Coordinates of C-alpha atoms and ligand atoms in Angstrom, one line a residue:
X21 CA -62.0 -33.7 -25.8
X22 CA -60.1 -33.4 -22.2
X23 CA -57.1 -30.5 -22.9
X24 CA -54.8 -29.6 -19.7
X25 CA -54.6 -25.8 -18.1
X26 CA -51.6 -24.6 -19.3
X27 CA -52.0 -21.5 -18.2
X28 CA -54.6 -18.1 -17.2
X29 CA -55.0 -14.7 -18.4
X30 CA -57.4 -12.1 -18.2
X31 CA -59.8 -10.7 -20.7
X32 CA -61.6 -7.3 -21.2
X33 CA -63.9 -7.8 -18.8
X34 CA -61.4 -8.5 -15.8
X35 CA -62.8 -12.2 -15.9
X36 CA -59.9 -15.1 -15.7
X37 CA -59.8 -17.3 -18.9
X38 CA -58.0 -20.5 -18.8
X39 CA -55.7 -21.1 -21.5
X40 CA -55.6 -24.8 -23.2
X41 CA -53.1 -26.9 -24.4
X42 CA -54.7 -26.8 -27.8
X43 CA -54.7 -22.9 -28.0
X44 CA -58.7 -22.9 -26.6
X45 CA -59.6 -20.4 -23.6
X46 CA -62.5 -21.4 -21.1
X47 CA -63.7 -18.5 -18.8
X48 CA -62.7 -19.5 -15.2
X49 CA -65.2 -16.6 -13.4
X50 CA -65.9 -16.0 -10.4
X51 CA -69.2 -14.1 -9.9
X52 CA -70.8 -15.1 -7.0
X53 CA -73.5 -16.5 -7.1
X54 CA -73.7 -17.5 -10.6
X55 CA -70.3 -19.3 -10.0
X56 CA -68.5 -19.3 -7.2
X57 CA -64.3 -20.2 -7.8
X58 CA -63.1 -17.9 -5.2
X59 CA -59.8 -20.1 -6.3
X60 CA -58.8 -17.8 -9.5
X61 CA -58.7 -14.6 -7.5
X62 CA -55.5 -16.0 -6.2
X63 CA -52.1 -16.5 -8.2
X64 CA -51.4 -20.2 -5.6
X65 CA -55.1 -20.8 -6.7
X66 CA -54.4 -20.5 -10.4
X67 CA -51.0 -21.6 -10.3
X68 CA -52.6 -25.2 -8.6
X69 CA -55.3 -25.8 -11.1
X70 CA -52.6 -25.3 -14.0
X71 CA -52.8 -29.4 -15.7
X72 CA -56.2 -30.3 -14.4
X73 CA -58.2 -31.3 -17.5
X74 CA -61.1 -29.6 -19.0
X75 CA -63.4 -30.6 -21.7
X76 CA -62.6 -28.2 -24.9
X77 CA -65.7 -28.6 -27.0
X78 CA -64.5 -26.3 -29.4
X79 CA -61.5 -29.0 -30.0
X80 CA -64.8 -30.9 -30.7
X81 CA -65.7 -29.1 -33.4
X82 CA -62.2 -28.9 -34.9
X83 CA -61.9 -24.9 -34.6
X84 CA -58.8 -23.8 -35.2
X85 CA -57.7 -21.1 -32.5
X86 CA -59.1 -17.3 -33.6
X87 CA -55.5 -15.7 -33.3
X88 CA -53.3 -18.5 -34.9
X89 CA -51.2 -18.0 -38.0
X90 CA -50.0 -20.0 -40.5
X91 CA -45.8 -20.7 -39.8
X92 CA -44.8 -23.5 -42.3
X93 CA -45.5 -25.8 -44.9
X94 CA -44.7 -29.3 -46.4
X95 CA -43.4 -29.0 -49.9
X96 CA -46.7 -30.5 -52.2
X97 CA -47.1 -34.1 -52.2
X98 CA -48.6 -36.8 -54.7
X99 CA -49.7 -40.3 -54.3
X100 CA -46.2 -41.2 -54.9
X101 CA -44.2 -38.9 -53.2
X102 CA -46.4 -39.0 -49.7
X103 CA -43.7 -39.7 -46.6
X104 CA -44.2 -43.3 -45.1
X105 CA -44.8 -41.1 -42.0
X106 CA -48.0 -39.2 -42.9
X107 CA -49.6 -42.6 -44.3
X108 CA -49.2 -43.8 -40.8
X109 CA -50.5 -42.7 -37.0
X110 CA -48.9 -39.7 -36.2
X111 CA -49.5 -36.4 -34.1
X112 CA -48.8 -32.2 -34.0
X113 CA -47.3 -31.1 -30.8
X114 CA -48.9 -29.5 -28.3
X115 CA -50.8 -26.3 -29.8
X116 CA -49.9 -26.9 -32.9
X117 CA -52.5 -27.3 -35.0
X118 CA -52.7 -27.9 -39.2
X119 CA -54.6 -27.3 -42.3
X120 CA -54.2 -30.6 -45.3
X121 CA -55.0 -28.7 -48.4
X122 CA -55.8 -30.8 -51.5
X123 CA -54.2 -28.8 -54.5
X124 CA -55.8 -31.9 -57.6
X125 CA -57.7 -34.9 -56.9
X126 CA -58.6 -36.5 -53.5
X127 CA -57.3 -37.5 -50.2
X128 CA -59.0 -40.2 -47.3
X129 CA -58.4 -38.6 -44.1
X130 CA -58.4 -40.2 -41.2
X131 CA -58.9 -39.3 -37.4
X132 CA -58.5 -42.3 -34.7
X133 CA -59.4 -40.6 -31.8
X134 CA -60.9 -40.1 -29.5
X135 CA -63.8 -42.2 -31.8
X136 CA -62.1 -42.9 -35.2
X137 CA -64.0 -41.2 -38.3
X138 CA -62.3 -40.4 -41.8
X139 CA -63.4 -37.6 -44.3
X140 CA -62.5 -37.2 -48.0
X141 CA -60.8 -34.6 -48.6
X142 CA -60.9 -32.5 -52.1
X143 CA -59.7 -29.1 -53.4
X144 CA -61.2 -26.0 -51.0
X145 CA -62.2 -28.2 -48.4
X146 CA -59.3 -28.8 -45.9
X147 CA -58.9 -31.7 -43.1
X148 CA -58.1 -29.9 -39.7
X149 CA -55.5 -31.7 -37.6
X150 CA -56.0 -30.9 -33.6
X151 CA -52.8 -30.7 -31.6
X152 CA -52.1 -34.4 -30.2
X153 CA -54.7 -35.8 -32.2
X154 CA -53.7 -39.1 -33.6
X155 CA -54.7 -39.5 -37.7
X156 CA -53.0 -40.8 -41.1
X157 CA -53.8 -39.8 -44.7
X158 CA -54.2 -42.5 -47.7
X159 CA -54.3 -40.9 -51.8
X160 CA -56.9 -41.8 -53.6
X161 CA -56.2 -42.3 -56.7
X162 CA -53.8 -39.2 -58.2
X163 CA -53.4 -36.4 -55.6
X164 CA -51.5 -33.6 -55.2
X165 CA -51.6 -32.1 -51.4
X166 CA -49.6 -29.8 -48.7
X167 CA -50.1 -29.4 -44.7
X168 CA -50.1 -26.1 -43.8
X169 CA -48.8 -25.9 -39.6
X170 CA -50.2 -23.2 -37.6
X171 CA -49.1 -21.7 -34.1
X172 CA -50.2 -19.3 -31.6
X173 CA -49.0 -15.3 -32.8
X174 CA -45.3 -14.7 -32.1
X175 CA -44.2 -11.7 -29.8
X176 CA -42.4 -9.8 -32.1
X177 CA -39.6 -7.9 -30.9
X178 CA -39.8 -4.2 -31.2
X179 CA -37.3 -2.1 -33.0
X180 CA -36.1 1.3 -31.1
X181 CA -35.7 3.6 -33.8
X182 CA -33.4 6.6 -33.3
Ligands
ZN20 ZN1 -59.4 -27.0 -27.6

């Protein structure tokens, strides 16, 4: 799946990491030969690339990002209580990603892009929702479900003590 450059850092290793829309990193190095982009040594280099596309394969694979938390949830729904709006297409925000956890019974989930494919979902086996990804839910049969929202780790301010 194509996410934009939203941004760089750096890791350990001095190498330059481009940071994802969807929370992903994808080493940007240059070690010459091996891979020359003599671009990311400079800050006008970086700052140009920043919304070029990349393909995130591990948005592929519907990993949610190692360092997210857990921010929110949705009160727990049942086949009768489930909002109009998760029954039909809708999306997280950018980064954003979610957990549906079944709590009873079972839950069609479906995905529409970029190829549409649906899973059932049941108790201990959660659908992953990626950021900006388009998908619905239907109940099957008596359910009882929340959606769990997770984010990128907060700054937390820091308390001066004395
Ligand atoms: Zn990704």
């Amino acid at each position: 799946m194509k996410r934009p450059i939203v941004g760089f850092r750096m890791d350990e290793e001095s190498h330059w990491v481009a940071e994802l829309s969807c929370g992903h990193g994808q080493h940007a190095r240059h070690v010459p030969p091996l891979s020359e982009r003599p671009w990311v040594l400079s800050a006008e280099g970086r700052a140009a690339r920043v919304g070029t596309e990349l393909e995130c394969v591990r948005c592929d694979r519907y990993e949610v990002p190692e360092s997210w938390e857990p921010y929110r949830r949705t009160p727990e729904f049942t086949e009768e209580s489930v909002p109009a709006a998760l029954r039909a297409a809708h999306t997280t925000k950018a980064g954003v990603w979610a957990l549906i956890q079944v709590v009873r019974g079972r839950l069609r989930y479906v995905i529409h892009e970029p190829v549409e494919r649906a899973a059932e979902l049941v108790p201990g086996s959660p659908g992953v929702v990626s950021p900006e990804v388009r998908h619905h839910v239907e109940p099957l049969g008596e359910v009882v479900f929340f959606v769990e929202f997770w984010r990128a780790p907060q700054l937390r301010s820091t308390q001066r003590s004395g």
